[in-house]
Every structure is written in C-alpha cells, then in structure tokens.
Amino acid sequence: MHKKGIIAVISGFSGAGKGTIVNRLVQDYGYAISISATTRQPREGEIDGKHYFFKSKENFENMIKENELIEYAKYCDNYYGTPKDYVFEQINNGIDVLLEIEMQGALQVKKDFPDVSLIFITPPSARELRKRLEGRGTETAEVIEKRLARAVEECVYMPEYDYIMVNDDLDICVKEIHQLLQSLHFSVKNQVDLIEEITADFNK
Ligand code: 5GP
C-alpha cells in the first residue's frame, strides 16, 4: 500500500525558535519544508527557489487568481503564500511536509484543509521570550517591544491550534515534535485512503 506524507503547520511567537526547530526537523529526520512565495525583497544570502520564490506583486496576485496557493496572507505589507505544487508532490511521494507560516495563514489552512494539523510553538514564559529576543542581539529595543506586543495579541490564536509545544530545551522539543508528527500518521484524518481501501477489500 502506498503511504502518503502528511502536512503539518508550524507557527508560534517571534523568537520562540520555530526556524531552528524546523531546520532541525529537516536535517535530523528528513521532513520537507514548503517553500513559500513572497513579494518581499530577498535578504542578503537568500536564494530564489531555496528560501522563497520571490515574486512581483502582479505575479503573486496572478497565483491567487489561478488558485495556485494553499493559503496566503499579507504580513508587514508583503504577500506570503504556500504554492500547492511542491507540497502535494512531496506528500504524494510519501514525504511529510512542514509549513512554517504565520497565524492568519494557519487558520486559512485549517478552514480549507481540515485534515492538516496545526502546531503552535511557545517559549515557556514571556520572560524567557524577552530574554531570547534580547540575547539574539540582532534587534533594537524598539523592535523587541513590538514583537512582545505582537505576542500579546497572538495569544488569542493559541486555542485554534491542535497542539501546543513548549520550547524549553531545544533538543527535547525537536524530539517531541517528531514523535507527534509520527503519531499523526495513525490518526483517522490521515488514513482516509486506508479506510476506503480496507472497506472496499471487505466488500469484495
Ligand atoms: P520573513 O519575512 O521573516 O521571512 O517572514 C515573515 C513571516 O511570514 C513569518 O512569520 C513566516 O512564518 C511567515 N510566512 C512565511 N511564508 C509564509 C507563507 O507561505 N504563508 C504565510 N501565511 N506566512 C508565511
């Protein structure tokens, strides 16, 4: 029997360690990460087709019109969206795909693709988030305050998610998310094909 991959959304507060966690899941366990399309300018070192597909506003709006995206959102004046092709190709090849997206997009996925699981990553406390953002040394005090204020607003989204994972110890958190993702393969919503197959078999 051909085993399909699963899709899981990963979001969380800025500074919660999402990016690091997702990279570890890719490196250590072979998950695929969806490559998003965006209208924002590439940052130094970012490669088109690897970090993002960089698009003009016109091209992006055309992708929306042609229904080529699983979801999209406007974030800080730029569009971000998940192209369907890559994600569906991976899961059809049996590879699990992670979507690291912000919360509006996550809720859109939940509405349109109810089989997809939504995972929210949080630091253990607000104080710890502040410590991490300050420790990075890459953001100004003003930006840190903005991100913390945003986190206050984002708390309301947590109950909409299926799973909340606390990133206290990175290694443990990565392992726990991997275990969670593996167990999702056994959930009914990810085994619709198997149910159909077995039902048909018994009805032969
Ligand atoms: P950045 O500009 O820092 O790369 O990303 C900004 C935000 O956009 C992050 O919260 C990131 O998770 C989110 N993001 C990246 N790709 C997508 C996408 O395809 N869809 C949505 N909805 N958000 C995305």
CSV table of C-alpha atoms and ligand atoms in Angstrom, one decimal:
chain,number,residue,atom,x,y,z
A,1,MET,CA,0.0,0.0,0.0
A,2,HIS,CA,1.3,3.5,-0.9
A,3,LYS,CA,1.8,5.6,2.1
A,4,LYS,CA,1.1,9.3,1.7
A,5,GLY,CA,3.0,12.0,3.6
A,6,ILE,CA,1.2,14.3,6.0
A,7,ILE,CA,1.1,18.1,6.1
A,8,ALA,CA,1.6,20.0,9.3
A,9,VAL,CA,1.6,23.7,10.0
A,10,ILE,CA,4.1,25.2,12.5
A,11,SER,CA,3.6,28.6,13.9
A,12,GLY,CA,4.5,30.4,17.1
A,13,PHE,CA,5.6,33.7,18.6
A,14,SER,CA,8.5,35.5,17.0
A,15,GLY,CA,11.6,34.4,19.0
A,16,ALA,CA,10.0,31.1,20.0
A,17,GLY,CA,12.6,29.2,18.0
A,18,LYS,CA,10.4,28.0,15.1
A,19,GLY,CA,13.0,28.4,12.4
A,20,THR,CA,15.7,26.5,14.3
A,21,ILE,CA,13.2,23.7,15.2
A,22,VAL,CA,12.0,23.4,11.6
A,23,ASN,CA,15.6,23.2,10.3
A,24,ARG,CA,16.5,20.5,12.8
A,25,LEU,CA,13.4,18.5,11.8
A,26,VAL,CA,14.5,18.7,8.2
A,27,GLN,CA,18.2,17.8,9.0
A,28,ASP,CA,17.6,15.1,11.6
A,29,TYR,CA,14.5,13.4,10.3
A,30,GLY,CA,14.2,14.2,6.6
A,31,TYR,CA,11.0,16.3,6.7
A,32,ALA,CA,10.4,18.6,3.7
A,33,ILE,CA,9.8,22.2,4.3
A,34,SER,CA,7.4,24.0,2.0
A,35,ILE,CA,9.0,26.8,0.0
A,36,SER,CA,6.7,29.9,0.1
A,37,ALA,CA,6.2,32.6,-2.4
A,38,THR,CA,6.6,36.2,-1.3
A,39,THR,CA,6.6,39.7,-2.6
A,40,ARG,CA,9.2,40.9,0.0
A,41,GLN,CA,12.7,41.7,-1.2
A,42,PRO,CA,15.3,38.9,-0.7
A,43,ARG,CA,17.6,39.4,2.4
A,44,GLU,CA,21.3,39.0,2.0
A,45,GLY,CA,22.2,35.4,1.3
A,46,GLU,CA,18.6,34.4,0.4
A,47,ILE,CA,18.3,32.3,-2.7
A,48,ASP,CA,15.3,32.3,-5.0
A,49,GLY,CA,13.7,28.8,-5.1
A,50,LYS,CA,15.5,27.8,-1.9
A,51,HIS,CA,14.4,30.2,0.8
A,52,TYR,CA,11.5,31.7,-1.0
A,53,PHE,CA,10.1,32.1,-4.5
A,54,PHE,CA,10.5,35.8,-4.9
A,55,LYS,CA,7.6,37.3,-6.9
A,56,SER,CA,6.4,40.6,-8.1
A,57,LYS,CA,3.0,41.8,-6.7
A,58,GLU,CA,1.5,41.2,-10.1
A,59,ASN,CA,2.8,37.6,-10.3
A,60,PHE,CA,1.6,36.9,-6.8
A,61,GLU,CA,-1.8,38.2,-7.4
A,62,ASN,CA,-2.0,36.1,-10.5
A,63,MET,CA,-1.1,33.0,-8.4
A,64,ILE,CA,-4.0,33.9,-6.1
A,65,LYS,CA,-6.4,34.2,-9.1
A,66,GLU,CA,-5.3,30.9,-10.6
A,67,ASN,CA,-5.9,29.2,-7.3
A,68,GLU,CA,-2.2,28.0,-7.1
A,69,LEU,CA,-1.8,28.6,-3.4
A,70,ILE,CA,-2.8,26.5,-0.4
A,71,GLU,CA,-3.1,29.7,1.6
A,72,TYR,CA,-1.7,33.2,1.6
A,73,ALA,CA,-1.6,36.2,3.9
A,74,LYS,CA,-0.4,39.8,3.9
A,75,TYR,CA,2.2,40.3,6.6
A,76,CYS,CA,4.0,43.6,7.1
A,77,ASP,CA,2.8,44.9,3.7
A,78,ASN,CA,4.0,41.9,1.8
A,79,TYR,CA,2.2,38.8,0.5
A,80,TYR,CA,3.3,35.4,1.6
A,81,GLY,CA,1.8,32.2,0.4
A,82,THR,CA,2.2,28.4,0.0
A,83,PRO,CA,2.3,27.1,-3.5
A,84,LYS,CA,0.3,23.9,-3.9
A,85,ASP,CA,2.5,22.1,-6.4
A,86,TYR,CA,5.5,21.4,-4.3
A,87,VAL,CA,3.6,20.4,-1.2
A,88,PHE,CA,1.3,17.9,-3.0
A,89,GLU,CA,4.2,16.5,-4.9
A,90,GLN,CA,6.1,15.7,-1.7
A,91,ILE,CA,3.2,14.1,0.1
A,92,ASN,CA,2.4,12.0,-2.9
A,93,ASN,CA,6.0,10.8,-2.7
A,94,GLY,CA,5.4,9.8,0.9
A,95,ILE,CA,7.3,12.7,2.4
A,96,ASP,CA,5.9,14.7,5.3
A,97,VAL,CA,5.8,18.5,4.7
A,98,LEU,CA,6.0,21.3,7.2
A,99,LEU,CA,4.5,24.7,6.6
A,100,GLU,CA,6.2,27.4,8.7
A,101,ILE,CA,3.6,30.1,8.4
A,102,GLU,CA,2.1,32.9,10.4
A,103,MET,CA,-1.3,32.6,12.1
A,104,GLN,CA,-3.7,34.1,9.6
A,105,GLY,CA,-2.4,31.7,7.0
A,106,ALA,CA,-2.6,28.8,9.5
A,107,LEU,CA,-6.3,29.5,10.2
A,108,GLN,CA,-6.9,29.6,6.5
A,109,VAL,CA,-5.3,26.1,6.1
A,110,LYS,CA,-7.5,24.8,9.0
A,111,LYS,CA,-10.6,26.0,7.2
A,112,ASP,CA,-9.8,24.8,3.7
A,113,PHE,CA,-7.8,21.7,4.6
A,114,PRO,CA,-9.2,20.3,7.9
A,115,ASP,CA,-7.0,17.2,7.7
A,116,VAL,CA,-3.9,19.3,8.3
A,117,SER,CA,-2.6,19.5,11.9
A,118,LEU,CA,-1.7,22.9,13.4
A,119,ILE,CA,1.2,23.0,15.8
A,120,PHE,CA,2.0,26.1,17.9
A,121,ILE,CA,5.4,26.7,19.4
A,122,THR,CA,5.8,28.8,22.5
A,123,PRO,CA,8.6,29.6,24.9
A,124,PRO,CA,8.0,28.6,28.5
A,125,SER,CA,7.2,32.1,29.6
A,126,ALA,CA,7.0,35.8,28.5
A,127,ARG,CA,10.2,36.5,30.5
A,128,GLU,CA,12.0,33.8,28.6
A,129,LEU,CA,10.9,35.1,25.2
A,130,ARG,CA,12.2,38.6,26.2
A,131,LYS,CA,15.5,37.1,27.3
A,132,ARG,CA,15.9,35.2,24.0
A,133,LEU,CA,15.0,38.3,21.8
A,134,GLU,CA,17.4,40.4,23.8
A,135,GLY,CA,20.1,37.6,23.6
A,136,ARG,CA,19.9,37.5,19.8
A,137,GLY,CA,21.4,41.0,19.8
A,138,THR,CA,20.1,41.5,16.3
A,139,GLU,CA,17.0,43.6,17.1
A,140,THR,CA,16.7,47.1,18.6
A,141,ALA,CA,14.9,47.6,21.9
A,142,GLU,CA,12.0,49.1,19.9
A,143,VAL,CA,11.7,46.1,17.7
A,144,ILE,CA,11.8,43.8,20.7
A,145,GLU,CA,9.0,45.7,22.4
A,146,LYS,CA,7.0,45.5,19.1
A,147,ARG,CA,7.4,41.7,18.9
A,148,LEU,CA,6.5,41.2,22.5
A,149,ALA,CA,3.4,43.4,22.0
A,150,ARG,CA,2.5,41.3,19.0
A,151,ALA,CA,2.9,38.1,21.1
A,152,VAL,CA,0.3,39.5,23.5
A,153,GLU,CA,-2.1,39.8,20.6
A,154,GLU,CA,-1.2,36.4,19.1
A,155,CYS,CA,-2.1,34.6,22.4
A,156,VAL,CA,-5.7,34.6,21.2
A,157,TYR,CA,-4.8,32.3,18.4
A,158,MET,CA,-3.4,29.5,20.6
A,159,PRO,CA,-6.7,27.8,21.3
A,160,GLU,CA,-7.3,27.5,17.5
A,161,TYR,CA,-4.3,25.2,17.1
A,162,ASP,CA,-4.4,21.4,17.6
A,163,TYR,CA,-1.1,21.1,19.5
A,164,ILE,CA,0.9,23.5,21.7
A,165,MET,CA,4.6,22.6,22.1
A,166,VAL,CA,6.8,24.3,24.7
A,167,ASN,CA,10.3,25.1,23.5
A,168,ASP,CA,12.2,25.0,26.8
A,169,ASP,CA,15.0,22.6,25.8
A,170,LEU,CA,15.6,22.7,22.0
A,171,ASP,CA,16.7,19.0,21.7
A,172,ILE,CA,13.7,17.8,23.7
A,173,CYS,CA,11.3,20.0,21.8
A,174,VAL,CA,12.6,18.8,18.4
A,175,LYS,CA,12.2,15.1,19.5
A,176,GLU,CA,8.7,15.7,20.9
A,177,ILE,CA,7.5,17.4,17.7
A,178,HIS,CA,9.0,14.5,15.7
A,179,GLN,CA,7.1,12.0,17.9
A,180,LEU,CA,3.9,14.0,17.5
A,181,LEU,CA,4.3,14.1,13.7
A,182,GLN,CA,4.9,10.4,13.6
A,183,SER,CA,1.8,9.7,15.6
A,184,LEU,CA,-0.2,11.8,13.3
A,185,HIS,CA,0.2,9.2,10.6
A,186,PHE,CA,-2.1,6.9,12.6
A,187,SER,CA,-4.9,9.5,13.1
A,188,VAL,CA,-8.1,8.8,11.3
A,189,LYS,CA,-7.9,12.0,9.3
A,190,ASN,CA,-4.6,10.9,7.8
A,191,GLN,CA,-5.8,7.5,7.0
A,192,VAL,CA,-8.9,8.2,4.8
A,193,ASP,CA,-7.3,6.3,1.9
A,194,LEU,CA,-6.6,3.3,4.1
A,195,ILE,CA,-10.1,3.2,5.4
A,196,GLU,CA,-11.5,3.3,1.9
A,197,GLU,CA,-9.1,0.6,0.8
A,198,ILE,CA,-9.9,-1.8,3.7
A,199,THR,CA,-13.7,-1.1,3.4
A,200,ALA,CA,-13.5,-1.9,-0.4
A,201,ASP,CA,-11.5,-5.0,0.3
A,202,PHE,CA,-14.0,-6.4,2.9
A,203,ASN,CA,-16.8,-5.6,0.5
A,204,LYS,CA,-15.3,-7.6,-2.4
B,1,5GP,P1,10.0,36.6,6.9
B,1,5GP,O1,9.8,37.9,6.1
B,1,5GP,O2,10.7,37.0,8.2
B,1,5GP,O3,10.8,35.6,6.1
B,1,5GP,O4,8.6,36.0,7.3
B,1,5GP,C1,7.7,36.8,7.9
B,1,5GP,C2,6.5,35.9,8.4
B,1,5GP,O5,5.8,35.3,7.3
B,1,5GP,C3,6.9,34.7,9.3
B,1,5GP,O6,6.0,34.7,10.4
B,1,5GP,C4,6.7,33.5,8.4
B,1,5GP,O7,6.4,32.3,9.2
B,1,5GP,C5,5.6,33.9,7.6
B,1,5GP,N1,5.5,33.2,6.3
B,1,5GP,C6,6.5,32.7,5.5
B,1,5GP,N2,6.0,32.0,4.5
B,1,5GP,C7,4.6,32.1,4.6
B,1,5GP,C8,3.5,31.6,3.8
B,1,5GP,O8,3.7,30.9,2.8
B,1,5GP,N3,2.3,31.9,4.2
B,1,5GP,C9,2.0,32.6,5.3
B,1,5GP,N4,0.8,32.8,5.7
B,1,5GP,N5,3.0,33.1,6.1
B,1,5GP,C10,4.3,32.8,5.8
